mmCIF file of C-alpha atoms in Angstrom:
data_model
loop_
_atom_site.group_PDB
_atom_site.id
_atom_site.type_symbol
_atom_site.label_atom_id
_atom_site.label_comp_id
_atom_site.label_asym_id
_atom_site.label_seq_id
_atom_site.Cartn_x
_atom_site.Cartn_y
_atom_site.Cartn_z
ATOM 1 C CA MET A 1327 259.433 260.673 121.281
ATOM 2 C CA THR A 1328 261.287 260.341 118.022
ATOM 3 C CA SER A 1329 261.599 256.887 116.546
ATOM 4 C CA TYR A 1330 265.103 257.093 115.069
ATOM 5 C CA VAL A 1331 268.618 257.355 116.497
ATOM 6 C CA PRO A 1332 270.109 260.852 116.105
ATOM 7 C CA ASN A 1333 273.165 261.931 114.172
ATOM 8 C CA ILE A 1334 274.929 263.235 117.300
ATOM 9 C CA LYS A 1335 278.629 262.814 118.132
ATOM 10 C CA VAL A 1336 279.438 261.338 121.554
ATOM 11 C CA PRO A 1337 282.195 259.358 123.228
ATOM 12 C CA ILE A 1338 281.528 255.638 122.742
ATOM 13 C CA ILE A 1339 283.482 253.344 125.044
ATOM 14 C CA LYS A 1340 284.440 249.821 124.014
ATOM 15 C CA ASN A 1341 286.883 247.629 125.911
ATOM 16 C CA GLY A 1342 288.099 250.582 127.962
ATOM 17 C CA ILE A 1343 288.831 252.729 124.902
ATOM 18 C CA SER A 1344 286.837 255.852 124.120
ATOM 19 C CA ASN A 1345 286.265 257.146 120.583
ATOM 20 C CA ILE A 1346 284.137 260.071 119.476
ATOM 21 C CA ASP A 1347 281.637 258.947 116.831
ATOM 22 C CA PHE A 1348 278.146 259.616 115.520
ATOM 23 C CA LEU A 1349 275.578 257.483 117.303
ATOM 24 C CA ASP A 1350 273.631 256.664 114.133
ATOM 25 C CA SER A 1351 276.858 255.502 112.445
ATOM 26 C CA GLU A 1352 277.567 253.234 115.414
ATOM 27 C CA PHE A 1353 274.127 251.582 115.202
ATOM 28 C CA ILE A 1354 273.761 251.324 111.416
ATOM 29 C CA ASN A 1355 272.842 247.813 110.210
ATOM 30 C CA LYS A 1356 272.777 246.510 113.789
ATOM 31 C CA LYS A 1357 270.233 245.133 116.219
ATOM 32 C CA VAL A 1358 271.147 246.699 119.556
ATOM 33 C CA ILE A 1359 269.873 247.320 123.029
ATOM 34 C CA LEU A 1360 270.431 250.768 124.463
ATOM 35 C CA PHE A 1361 269.685 251.343 128.118
ATOM 36 C CA GLY A 1362 270.070 254.543 130.046
ATOM 37 C CA VAL A 1363 270.888 255.130 133.682
ATOM 38 C CA PRO A 1364 270.777 258.279 135.831
ATOM 39 C CA GLY A 1365 274.421 257.951 136.785
ATOM 40 C CA ALA A 1366 277.474 255.743 136.821
ATOM 41 C CA PHE A 1367 278.375 254.502 140.300
ATOM 42 C CA THR A 1368 274.887 255.259 141.660
ATOM 43 C CA PRO A 1369 273.194 252.489 143.708
ATOM 44 C CA THR A 1370 270.429 251.084 141.476
ATOM 45 C CA CYS A 1371 272.491 251.584 138.329
ATOM 46 C CA SER A 1372 275.493 249.801 139.828
ATOM 47 C CA GLU A 1373 273.744 247.082 141.822
ATOM 48 C CA LYS A 1374 270.889 246.129 139.483
ATOM 49 C CA HIS A 1375 270.661 247.789 136.076
ATOM 50 C CA LEU A 1376 274.133 247.267 134.562
ATOM 51 C CA PRO A 1377 274.688 243.889 136.293
ATOM 52 C CA GLY A 1378 271.425 242.609 134.781
ATOM 53 C CA TYR A 1379 272.639 243.316 131.266
ATOM 54 C CA ILE A 1380 276.006 241.727 132.016
ATOM 55 C CA LYS A 1381 274.217 238.623 133.343
ATOM 56 C CA PHE A 1382 271.930 238.355 130.290
ATOM 57 C CA TYR A 1383 274.617 239.206 127.723
ATOM 58 C CA ASN A 1384 274.960 235.681 126.268
ATOM 59 C CA GLN A 1385 271.190 235.186 126.145
ATOM 60 C CA PHE A 1386 270.855 238.464 124.217
ATOM 61 C CA LYS A 1387 273.560 237.345 121.785
ATOM 62 C CA ASN A 1388 271.601 234.105 121.269
ATOM 63 C CA LYS A 1389 268.613 236.297 120.273
ATOM 64 C CA ASN A 1390 270.758 237.975 117.572
ATOM 65 C CA ILE A 1391 271.479 241.189 119.456
ATOM 66 C CA ASP A 1392 274.691 242.600 117.970
ATOM 67 C CA ASP A 1393 275.652 244.909 120.846
ATOM 68 C CA ILE A 1394 274.440 246.329 124.150
ATOM 69 C CA TYR A 1395 275.097 249.961 125.094
ATOM 70 C CA CYS A 1396 274.677 251.804 128.374
ATOM 71 C CA LEU A 1397 274.112 255.568 128.212
ATOM 72 C CA SER A 1398 274.547 258.012 131.057
ATOM 73 C CA VAL A 1399 274.879 261.775 131.422
ATOM 74 C CA ASN A 1400 278.440 261.377 132.659
ATOM 75 C CA ASP A 1401 281.773 262.238 131.085
ATOM 76 C CA GLU A 1402 283.734 259.557 129.243
ATOM 77 C CA HIS A 1403 286.271 259.142 132.068
ATOM 78 C CA VAL A 1404 283.576 258.329 134.627
ATOM 79 C CA MET A 1405 281.794 255.958 132.227
ATOM 80 C CA LYS A 1406 285.034 254.209 131.329
ATOM 81 C CA SER A 1407 285.978 253.725 134.999
ATOM 82 C CA TRP A 1408 282.495 252.477 135.860
ATOM 83 C CA LEU A 1409 282.415 249.921 133.039
ATOM 84 C CA LEU A 1410 285.962 248.749 133.795
ATOM 85 C CA SER A 1411 284.971 248.172 137.433
ATOM 86 C CA TYR A 1412 282.608 245.353 136.423
ATOM 87 C CA ALA A 1413 284.216 242.830 134.152
ATOM 88 C CA ASP A 1414 287.361 241.974 132.296
ATOM 89 C CA ASP A 1415 285.513 241.114 129.068
ATOM 90 C CA GLN A 1416 283.794 244.514 128.690
ATOM 91 C CA ASN A 1417 280.814 243.203 126.707
ATOM 92 C CA ILE A 1418 278.627 246.212 127.512
ATOM 93 C CA HIS A 1419 279.634 249.369 125.646
ATOM 94 C CA GLY A 1420 279.291 252.850 127.123
ATOM 95 C CA ILE A 1421 277.892 256.063 125.728
ATOM 96 C CA ALA A 1422 279.082 259.123 127.629
ATOM 97 C CA ASP A 1423 276.309 261.644 127.003
ATOM 98 C CA GLY A 1424 278.067 264.282 129.114
ATOM 99 C CA ASN A 1425 276.264 267.209 127.455
ATOM 100 C CA ALA A 1426 272.923 265.347 127.564
ATOM 101 C CA ASP A 1427 272.530 265.810 123.801
ATOM 102 C CA ILE A 1428 271.145 262.325 123.168
ATOM 103 C CA THR A 1429 269.123 262.324 126.374
ATOM 104 C CA SER A 1430 267.556 265.652 125.377
ATOM 105 C CA TYR A 1431 266.915 264.456 121.815
ATOM 106 C CA PHE A 1432 264.871 261.552 123.178
ATOM 107 C CA ASN A 1433 263.133 263.843 125.695
ATOM 108 C CA LEU A 1434 264.496 261.747 128.574
ATOM 109 C CA LEU A 1435 266.197 264.527 130.545
ATOM 110 C CA THR A 1436 265.174 264.726 134.198
ATOM 111 C CA ASP A 1437 266.135 267.107 136.963
ATOM 112 C CA LYS A 1438 267.816 265.327 139.882
ATOM 113 C CA SER A 1439 268.917 268.582 141.544
ATOM 114 C CA LYS A 1440 267.141 267.702 144.787
ATOM 115 C CA ASN A 1441 269.611 264.783 145.042
ATOM 116 C CA TYR A 1442 272.549 267.061 144.097
ATOM 117 C CA MET A 1443 272.979 265.314 140.743
ATOM 118 C CA GLY A 1444 271.821 268.049 138.336
ATOM 119 C CA LYS A 1445 270.268 267.106 134.995
ATOM 120 C CA ARG A 1446 270.335 263.381 134.302
ATOM 121 C CA CYS A 1447 268.831 260.713 132.100
ATOM 122 C CA ASN A 1448 265.589 258.952 132.963
ATOM 123 C CA ARG A 1449 266.111 255.237 133.377
ATOM 124 C CA PHE A 1450 265.090 253.510 130.117
ATOM 125 C CA SER A 1451 265.777 250.686 127.683
ATOM 126 C CA MET A 1452 265.316 250.475 123.900
ATOM 127 C CA LEU A 1453 265.490 247.826 121.239
ATOM 128 C CA ILE A 1454 266.931 249.475 118.122
ATOM 129 C CA ILE A 1455 267.130 247.838 114.711
ATOM 130 C CA ASN A 1456 269.095 249.678 112.002
ATOM 131 C CA ASN A 1457 268.674 252.983 113.871
ATOM 132 C CA LYS A 1458 264.897 252.611 114.285
ATOM 133 C CA ILE A 1459 263.532 252.333 117.814
ATOM 134 C CA GLU A 1460 261.350 249.233 117.858
ATOM 135 C CA LYS A 1461 260.624 249.059 121.594
ATOM 136 C CA LEU A 1462 260.990 251.642 124.337
ATOM 137 C CA TYR A 1463 260.575 251.249 128.083
ATOM 138 C CA ILE A 1464 260.793 254.341 130.308
ATOM 139 C CA GLU A 1465 260.788 254.086 134.092
ATOM 140 C CA LYS A 1466 258.773 256.302 136.363
ATOM 141 C CA SER A 1467 261.025 258.418 138.553
ATOM 142 C CA GLY A 1468 262.721 256.394 141.286
ATOM 143 C CA GLU A 1469 261.547 253.024 139.912
ATOM 144 C CA PHE A 1470 263.336 250.061 138.377
ATOM 145 C CA ASN A 1471 260.784 247.788 136.726
ATOM 146 C CA VAL A 1472 260.375 248.077 132.963
ATOM 147 C CA SER A 1473 263.929 248.865 131.799
ATOM 148 C CA SER A 1474 265.627 245.800 133.244
ATOM 149 C CA ALA A 1475 267.467 243.233 131.135
ATOM 150 C CA GLU A 1476 264.865 240.644 132.142
ATOM 151 C CA THR A 1477 261.987 242.768 130.842
ATOM 152 C CA ILE A 1478 263.476 243.506 127.417
ATOM 153 C CA PHE A 1479 264.695 239.900 127.078
ATOM 154 C CA LYS A 1480 261.119 238.627 127.502
ATOM 155 C CA GLU A 1481 260.021 240.911 124.665
ATOM 156 C CA LEU A 1482 262.531 239.563 122.124
#
């Protein structure tokens, strides 16, 4: 696993607006949390993972986290719709890794073909400071334990 954020262009969604930008430019001089989900609108992602980060948002801000990003191997339209379905304030930003470029870079690509989902992202969370990965939590397939908002919050 590499320890730095890549210079890869992807759609980044903020407040329902998508812009194509380099990921390392987005994270420069910031302390961020990046968490990845297998798919927008999927059960664990929608019922537990994203809602946990929404719930803990203010506590993360109190720990000097600049921004929180959710990455999925989905297109920007799906990610935008999924994020907009949760809250009016849109505190969690989206990264639409539709080509799985970032997921592949971090060696987090998994094959979910048996569930008719194709190639997806392993569930994970990272603490990133100025583009350097300081902490990384990767779930075992089908689990939701170490990448939760609660887990990374305890480590701050």
